[in-house]
Amino acid sequence: MISIDRDGEVAVVTVDNPPVNALGQPLRQALWDAVGTLDADPAIRAVVLICAGRTFIAGADVTEFGKPPVPPHLPDLVDRLEQASKPWVAAIHGSALGGGFEVAMGCRFRVALDTAAVGLPEVSLGIVPGASGTVRTPRLAGVEAAVDLVTTGRSVKAARALTMGLVDAVVSKDLRAEAVAFARIALTQALPQPISARPVTAPDAAWWDEQRTAIAKRAKGEVAPLRALDCLRIAAEKPFAEAMAFERATFLELRVSEQAAALRHIFFAERGAARPAHLGDAKPKDIRSAAVIGGGTMGAGIAAALRDAGLPVTLIERDEEAVRRGLANLRSIFDGAVKRGKLTEVQAQARMDGVTSGSDYALLSDTDLVIEAVFEDLAVKRAVFAQLGQTCRADAILATNTSYLDPRRIAEGLPHPDRFIGLHFFSPANVMKLLEIVPMPDTSSETLATGFALARQLGKIPVQAGICDGFIGNRILKRYRSEAEALVRHGTPIATIDAAMRGHGFAMGPFEAQDLGGLDIAYLQREGARAAGQDVPETLGDILVRAGRKGQKTGGGWYDYAPGDRTPKPSEAAAGLLADRIGTGPGLTAEDIATRLTAAMAAEGKAILAEGIALKPSDIDLVEVHGYGYPRWRGGPMFDADASQRSV
Ligand code: 3H9
């Protein structure tokens, strides 16, 4: 797990604990022993700590968190490194995260490769750093930097880490050789104080209050960021040992909390999603070029996601005018990214330069992957695939982005149906992480594997879904909305329901969200189903849409909106329209409401699993967390339902 070799008077300790050099007990023990061995070696004057594989130590071993801690404990190891009689130099490539960065802070120096990043992501796992992250970071880089790093969990790239004082040097070529050279120079100078002995300047009480207010607003019920702030304040105001004891107690308490369990559940679900076991050794095809049919909001978003991943894209629309509109949609996505500082003008232009456009399908004769994102109309989509079948290479992957139509009908008659698949993106497609992957009975395992590989290429979370109305996500959404309407019919005020769901951790309640997205889309689907002879009962939303209340875009839906203001105001007009459908049931508490609505989502999830539409409960949780704003720290509806049963 570790090896030691010598380069003159500098020892090089190499950690090799794949996949990410996590600090499980055996590695902690090996490092503990290495300090003793090298302290006792008179020929050695300094030590470089470097890692093999894709990354520096990526943190504590998260799989140990459900179990009792076993010594040597990480904070003790970090102390031991700091107290070593020879200076240690951490040589960082990949990511030094959590416990990995804490180990690096136990070292006297930190040298990073220019592509490396450092960070303390513990809050994203529902915990606080547990091996001095909250105590040493303010002593290393100041309180403000520490609060930013620890309470957001965001990592920073090497160059920024250098300006923040988190690392001492950034190198660009041979990390090992340059770290050894750094150590040799360091030996010729007076050593800096160990971080634990450095002073820290504490901000005043008003500053801490401001931080608390801002973090509480962001956290929406997530506890770890505020508990991390408590630790940082103690670290700034109290002696080192006292702050360490406080951090340890907080870490051990949160480690066994429900929120930490939920966040770990999502952490492992995300990693498991990328390479599901049932794909076996099916090899994905190489995707080097892509095309999108349709340049509306969805099509442009998909094209932007493909361009962001570096793929050349062809955008097809039905005529020149529509092509111009599609390109303008795409341009405005990249312009928005420039305004928000995510892209430079030059990068935005390069994104556009990689787009070919037109109305002629002959442009697609050599494209590897084509994604159809035209209007949700069976005849229109079938016409698109008829043309794709004629013009694309026989081995090109052909995908539909349909949300509600039966993809099997879309592709009827397509030659080589083994290369056809559903790829359901969520709007805005260049931002939302979820990708539902929908194989057909004829889809080959190679095509399916390509869908998953594409998700990885685009930085998305793939979830496989079977064919049914709405796949996984929209089917659960329908049930959620219908249960919310049932509460309204029962007499629960609309605003009370929305507030209850915000209280549960959603950014918005079900009615506010409909007003934002527009009530008419779901209405048109229901009308379509009715026209096709299906028995679709009237919803309260139907009544509002028929009265012209389609949401924010018409000045009102479930709520009223003043012009130019997105604040929902209770609506007498809506109340009047719905009055004869609303009863006078007993008032429900916010907790009752959230329990009812999340239980309805979980019940639909169970049905989806029983029908084989979803392969595992954690896939449903990923869909809800990444596509529908379910609070990550509650672990998704399936985990949440289990958790509420556990606590009964
Ligand atoms: C902590 O450190 C607490 C301390 O303050 C205090 C302690 C006292 N443990 O993401 P990938 C597995 S909290 C165990 O696909 P990439 C992962 O499940 C920790 N396993 O790779 C996957 O397994 P499999 C703070 C881990 O190259 C495989 O490694 N640290 C851990 O795309 C590859 O993962 C973090 O939160 C772990 N810590 O990205 C860092 N990490 O192959 C979390 C990963 O069987 N990790 N695995 O599916 C990451 O952010 C990414 O893994 C990383 C590499 C950026 C490092």
CSV table of N, CA and C in Angstrom, one decimal, residues 317-326 357-360:
chain,number,residue,atom,x,y,z
A,317,GLU,N,-32.8,21.8,-38.8
A,317,GLU,CA,-34.2,22.3,-38.6
A,317,GLU,C,-34.9,22.2,-39.9
A,318,ARG,N,-36.2,22.5,-39.9
A,318,ARG,CA,-37.0,22.1,-41.1
A,318,ARG,C,-36.8,23.1,-42.3
A,319,ASP,N,-36.5,24.4,-42.0
A,319,ASP,CA,-36.2,25.4,-43.1
A,319,ASP,C,-35.2,26.4,-42.6
A,320,GLU,N,-34.8,27.3,-43.5
A,320,GLU,CA,-33.7,28.2,-43.1
A,320,GLU,C,-34.1,29.1,-41.9
A,321,GLU,N,-35.3,29.5,-41.9
A,321,GLU,CA,-35.8,30.4,-40.9
A,321,GLU,C,-35.7,29.7,-39.5
A,322,ALA,N,-36.1,28.5,-39.5
A,322,ALA,CA,-36.0,27.7,-38.2
A,322,ALA,C,-34.6,27.4,-37.8
A,323,VAL,N,-33.7,27.2,-38.8
A,323,VAL,CA,-32.3,27.1,-38.6
A,323,VAL,C,-31.7,28.3,-37.9
A,324,ARG,N,-32.1,29.5,-38.4
A,324,ARG,CA,-31.6,30.8,-37.8
A,324,ARG,C,-32.1,30.9,-36.3
A,325,ARG,N,-33.4,30.5,-36.1
A,325,ARG,CA,-33.9,30.6,-34.7
A,325,ARG,C,-33.1,29.6,-33.8
A,326,GLY,N,-32.9,28.4,-34.3
A,326,GLY,CA,-32.2,27.4,-33.5
A,326,GLY,C,-30.8,27.9,-33.2
A,357,SER,N,-24.9,23.8,-39.6
A,357,SER,CA,-26.4,23.8,-39.5
A,357,SER,C,-27.0,23.7,-40.9
A,358,GLY,N,-28.3,23.4,-40.9
A,358,GLY,CA,-28.9,23.4,-42.2
A,358,GLY,C,-30.2,22.6,-42.1
A,359,SER,N,-30.9,22.5,-43.3
A,359,SER,CA,-32.2,21.7,-43.3
A,359,SER,C,-32.1,20.4,-44.1
A,360,ASP,N,-30.9,20.2,-44.6
A,360,ASP,CA,-30.7,19.0,-45.5
A,360,ASP,C,-30.1,17.8,-44.7
